[in-house]
Coordinates of C-alpha atoms in Angstrom, one line a residue:
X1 CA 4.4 1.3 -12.4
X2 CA 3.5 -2.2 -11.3
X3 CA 4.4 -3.7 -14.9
X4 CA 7.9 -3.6 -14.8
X5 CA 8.5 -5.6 -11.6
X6 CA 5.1 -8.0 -13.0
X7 CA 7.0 -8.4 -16.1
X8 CA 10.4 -9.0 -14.6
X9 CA 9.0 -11.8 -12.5
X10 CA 7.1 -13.2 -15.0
X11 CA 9.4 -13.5 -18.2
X12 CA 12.7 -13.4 -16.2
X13 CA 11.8 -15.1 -12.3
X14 CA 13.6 -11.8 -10.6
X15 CA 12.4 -11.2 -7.2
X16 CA 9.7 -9.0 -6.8
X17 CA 9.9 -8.2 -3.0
X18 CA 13.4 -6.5 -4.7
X19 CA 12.0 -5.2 -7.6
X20 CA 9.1 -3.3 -5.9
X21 CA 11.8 -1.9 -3.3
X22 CA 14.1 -0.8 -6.4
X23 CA 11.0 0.9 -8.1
X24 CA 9.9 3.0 -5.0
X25 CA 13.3 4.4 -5.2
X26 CA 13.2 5.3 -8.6
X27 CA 9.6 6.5 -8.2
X28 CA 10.9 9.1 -5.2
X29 CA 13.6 10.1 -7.3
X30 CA 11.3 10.9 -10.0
X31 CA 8.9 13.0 -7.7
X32 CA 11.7 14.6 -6.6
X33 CA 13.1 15.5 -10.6
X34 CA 9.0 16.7 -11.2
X35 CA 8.4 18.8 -7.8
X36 CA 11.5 20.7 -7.7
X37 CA 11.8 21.4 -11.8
X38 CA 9.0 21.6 -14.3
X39 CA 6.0 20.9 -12.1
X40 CA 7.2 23.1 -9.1
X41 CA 4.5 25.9 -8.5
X42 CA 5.1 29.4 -9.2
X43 CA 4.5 32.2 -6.0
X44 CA 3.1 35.5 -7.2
X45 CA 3.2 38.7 -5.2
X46 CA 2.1 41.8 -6.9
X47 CA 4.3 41.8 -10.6
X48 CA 6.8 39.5 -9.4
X49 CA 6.5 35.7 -9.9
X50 CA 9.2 33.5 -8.8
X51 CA 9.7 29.9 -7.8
X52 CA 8.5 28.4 -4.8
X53 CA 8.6 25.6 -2.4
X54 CA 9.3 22.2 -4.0
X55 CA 5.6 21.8 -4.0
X56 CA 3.2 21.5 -7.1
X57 CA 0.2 24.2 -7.2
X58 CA -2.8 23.4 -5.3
X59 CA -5.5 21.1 -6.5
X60 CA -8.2 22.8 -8.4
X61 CA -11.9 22.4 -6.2
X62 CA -13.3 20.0 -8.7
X63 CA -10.0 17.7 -8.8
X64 CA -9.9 17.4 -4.8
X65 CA -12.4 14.4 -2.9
X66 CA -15.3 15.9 -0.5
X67 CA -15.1 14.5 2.7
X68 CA -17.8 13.5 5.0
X69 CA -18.7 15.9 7.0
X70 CA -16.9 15.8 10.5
X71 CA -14.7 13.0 10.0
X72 CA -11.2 12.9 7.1
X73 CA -13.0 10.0 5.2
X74 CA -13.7 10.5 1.7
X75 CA -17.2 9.2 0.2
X76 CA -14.9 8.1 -2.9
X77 CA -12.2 6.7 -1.4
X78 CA -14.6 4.7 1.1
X79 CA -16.6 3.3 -1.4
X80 CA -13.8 2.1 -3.8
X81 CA -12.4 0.7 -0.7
X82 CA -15.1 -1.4 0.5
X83 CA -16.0 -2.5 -3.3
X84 CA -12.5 -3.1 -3.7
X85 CA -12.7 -5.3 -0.8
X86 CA -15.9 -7.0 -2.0
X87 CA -14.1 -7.3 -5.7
X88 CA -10.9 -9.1 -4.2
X89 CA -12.8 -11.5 -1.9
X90 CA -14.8 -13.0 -5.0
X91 CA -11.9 -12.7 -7.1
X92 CA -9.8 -15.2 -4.5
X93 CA -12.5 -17.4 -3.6
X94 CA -14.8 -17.4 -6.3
X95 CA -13.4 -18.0 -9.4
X96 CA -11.2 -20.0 -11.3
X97 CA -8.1 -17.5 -11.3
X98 CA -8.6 -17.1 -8.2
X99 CA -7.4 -20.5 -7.2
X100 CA -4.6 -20.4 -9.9
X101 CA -3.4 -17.6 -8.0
X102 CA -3.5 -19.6 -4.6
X103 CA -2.1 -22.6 -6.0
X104 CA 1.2 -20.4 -7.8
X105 CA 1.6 -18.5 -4.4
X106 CA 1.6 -21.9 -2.5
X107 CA 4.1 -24.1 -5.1
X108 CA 5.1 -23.2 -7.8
X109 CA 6.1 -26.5 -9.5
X110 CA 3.1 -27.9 -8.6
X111 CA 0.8 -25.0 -10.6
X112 CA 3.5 -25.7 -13.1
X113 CA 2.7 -29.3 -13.6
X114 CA -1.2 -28.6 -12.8
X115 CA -0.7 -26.8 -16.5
X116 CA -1.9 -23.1 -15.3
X117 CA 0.1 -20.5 -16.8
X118 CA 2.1 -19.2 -14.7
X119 CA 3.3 -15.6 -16.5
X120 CA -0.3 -14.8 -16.7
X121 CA -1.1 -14.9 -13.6
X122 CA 1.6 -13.2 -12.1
X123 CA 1.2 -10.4 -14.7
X124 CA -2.5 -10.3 -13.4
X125 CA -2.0 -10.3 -10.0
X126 CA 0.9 -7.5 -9.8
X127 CA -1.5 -5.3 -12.3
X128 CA -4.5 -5.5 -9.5
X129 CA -2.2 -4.7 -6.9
X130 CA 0.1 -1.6 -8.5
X131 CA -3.9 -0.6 -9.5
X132 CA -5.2 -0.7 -5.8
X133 CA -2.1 0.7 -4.7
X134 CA -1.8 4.0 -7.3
X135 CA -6.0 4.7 -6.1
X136 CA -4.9 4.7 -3.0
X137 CA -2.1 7.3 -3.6
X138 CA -4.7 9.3 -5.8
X139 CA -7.3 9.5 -2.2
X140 CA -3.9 10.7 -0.2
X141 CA -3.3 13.4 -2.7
X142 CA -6.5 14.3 -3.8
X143 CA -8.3 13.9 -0.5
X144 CA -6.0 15.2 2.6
X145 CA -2.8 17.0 0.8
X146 CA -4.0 18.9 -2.4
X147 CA -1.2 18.8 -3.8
X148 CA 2.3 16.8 -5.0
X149 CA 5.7 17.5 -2.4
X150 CA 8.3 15.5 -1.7
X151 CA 8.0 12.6 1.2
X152 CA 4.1 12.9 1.3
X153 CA 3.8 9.8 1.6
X154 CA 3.3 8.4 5.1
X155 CA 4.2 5.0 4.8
X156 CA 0.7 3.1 4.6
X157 CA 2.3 1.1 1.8
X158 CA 4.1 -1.0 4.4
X159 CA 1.7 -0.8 6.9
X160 CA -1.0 -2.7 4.7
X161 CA 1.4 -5.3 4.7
X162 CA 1.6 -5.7 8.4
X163 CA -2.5 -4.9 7.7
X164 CA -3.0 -8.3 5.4
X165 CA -0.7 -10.6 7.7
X166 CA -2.9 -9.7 10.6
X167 CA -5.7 -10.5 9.1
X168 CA -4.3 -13.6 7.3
X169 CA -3.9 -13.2 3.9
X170 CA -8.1 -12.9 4.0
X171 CA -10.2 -9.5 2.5
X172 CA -13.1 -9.7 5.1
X173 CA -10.2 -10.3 7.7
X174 CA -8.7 -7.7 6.3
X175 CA -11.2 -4.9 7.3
X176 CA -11.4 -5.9 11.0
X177 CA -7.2 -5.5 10.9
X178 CA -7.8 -2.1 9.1
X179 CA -9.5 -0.8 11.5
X180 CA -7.4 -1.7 14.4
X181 CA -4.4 0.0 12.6
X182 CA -5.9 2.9 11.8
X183 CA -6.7 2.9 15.6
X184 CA -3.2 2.3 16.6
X185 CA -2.1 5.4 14.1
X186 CA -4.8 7.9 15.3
X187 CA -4.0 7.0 19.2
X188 CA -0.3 7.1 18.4
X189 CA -1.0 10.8 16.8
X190 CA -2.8 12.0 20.3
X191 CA 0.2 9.7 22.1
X192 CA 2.8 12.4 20.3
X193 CA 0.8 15.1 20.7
X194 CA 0.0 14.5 24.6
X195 CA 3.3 12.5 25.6
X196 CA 5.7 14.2 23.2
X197 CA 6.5 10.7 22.5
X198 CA 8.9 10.4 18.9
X199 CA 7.0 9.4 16.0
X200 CA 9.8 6.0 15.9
X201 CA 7.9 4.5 19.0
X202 CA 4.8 4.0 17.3
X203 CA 6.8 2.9 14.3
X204 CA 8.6 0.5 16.7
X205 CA 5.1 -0.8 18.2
X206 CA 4.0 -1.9 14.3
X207 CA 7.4 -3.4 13.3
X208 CA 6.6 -5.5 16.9
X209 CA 3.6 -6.4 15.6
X210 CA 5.0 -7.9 12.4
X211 CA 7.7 -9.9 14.2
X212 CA 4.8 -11.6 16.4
X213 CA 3.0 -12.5 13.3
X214 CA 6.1 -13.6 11.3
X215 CA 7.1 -16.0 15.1
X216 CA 3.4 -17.0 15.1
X217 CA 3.7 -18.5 11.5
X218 CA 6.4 -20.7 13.1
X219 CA 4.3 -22.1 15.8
X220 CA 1.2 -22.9 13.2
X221 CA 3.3 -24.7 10.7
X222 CA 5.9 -26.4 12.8
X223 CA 5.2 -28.1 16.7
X224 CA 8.1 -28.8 19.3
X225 CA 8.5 -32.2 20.6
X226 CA 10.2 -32.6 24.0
X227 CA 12.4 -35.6 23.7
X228 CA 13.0 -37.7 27.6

């Protein structure tokens, strides 16, 4: 799914902050065509079989993740996470596309006159990304919902990007940000539950969050000089 918007900025220079946005739309619409028409599950009571909720049947045992025990974490999903994590880290800082990558996300004419190709690494680079992303969505699925319905998803998509600012674009960073979100989100669960707080203040709190970071990135790259 990542292709199109990879290609589109590679072969054409359309922006893929757009793009991606375009895409999810076209993705939901798509669940939406599958869940309620050819893959929507069929309810059985006694002889009669009719159509039910705009759901897809339940995951078979052997197509669903085992979690460890006590906890929602998956031993799958945990592993690819962490190897992912391991994976990227080299990737960025260890080899040689690695630094083509950080040298076409910091200027562009430069990697251009540096002689690195440019459509190759983009195409790479958005691949990896739709790839990491679409696992994720598998260990959402597969591991806590067992099956396909319409708006399962519960934003983590935009999240991770609040994730990977806080921990400054770096994958071992990364983690220690991971784990204070996921804090945030489980104490903003208990907050709703306790509080009867509205699921849009936690929202609220992350989108604060991101505007800090965003003003912060002002302060680092630019200083203020007071003038007598």
């Amino acid at each position: 799914w990542a292709l199109i918007p990879a290609v589109l900025r590679a072969k054409m220079n359309v922006n893929e902050v757009i793009t991606t946005l375009l895409m999810n739309y076209v993705a939901i619409r798509l669940l939406y065509y599958l869940v309620y028409g050819p893959w929507r599950a069929k309810e059985q009571w006694g002889n009669m079989t009719w159509s039910g909720f705009a759901q897809t049947a339940i995951l078979p045992d052997h197509a669903t993740l085992q979690t460890i025990p006590g906890t929602r974490i998956h031993y799958i999903t945990l592993v690819i996470a962490l190897t992912s994590l391991i994976f990227v880290y080299l990737l960025m800082n260890r080899t040689s596309f690695g630094y083509e990558l950080k040298v076409v996300g910091d200027n562009l004419m430069a990697a251009r006159f540096a002689g690195i190709n440019i459509s190759r690494v983009i195409l790479i680079s958005m691949i990896i990304s739709g790839g990491l992303a679409g696992i994720a969505g598998v260990g959402e699925i597969a591991g806590i919902q067992h099956r396909l319905r319409p708006g399962f998803s519960v934003g983590y998509g935009y999240t991770a990007i609040i994730i990977a600012w806080l921990g400054g674009l770096n994958p071992l960073a990364v983690l220690v940000s991971t784990v204070f979100f996921s804090g945030i989100l489980v104490g903003g669960s208990y907050i709703q539950i306790s509080f009867g707080m509205p699921v849009g203040v936690i929202n609220m709190f992350n989108g604060i969050i991101l505007l800090f970071l965003l003003a912060s990135e002002v302060f680092l790259n630019y200083s203020i000089k007071l003038r007598r």
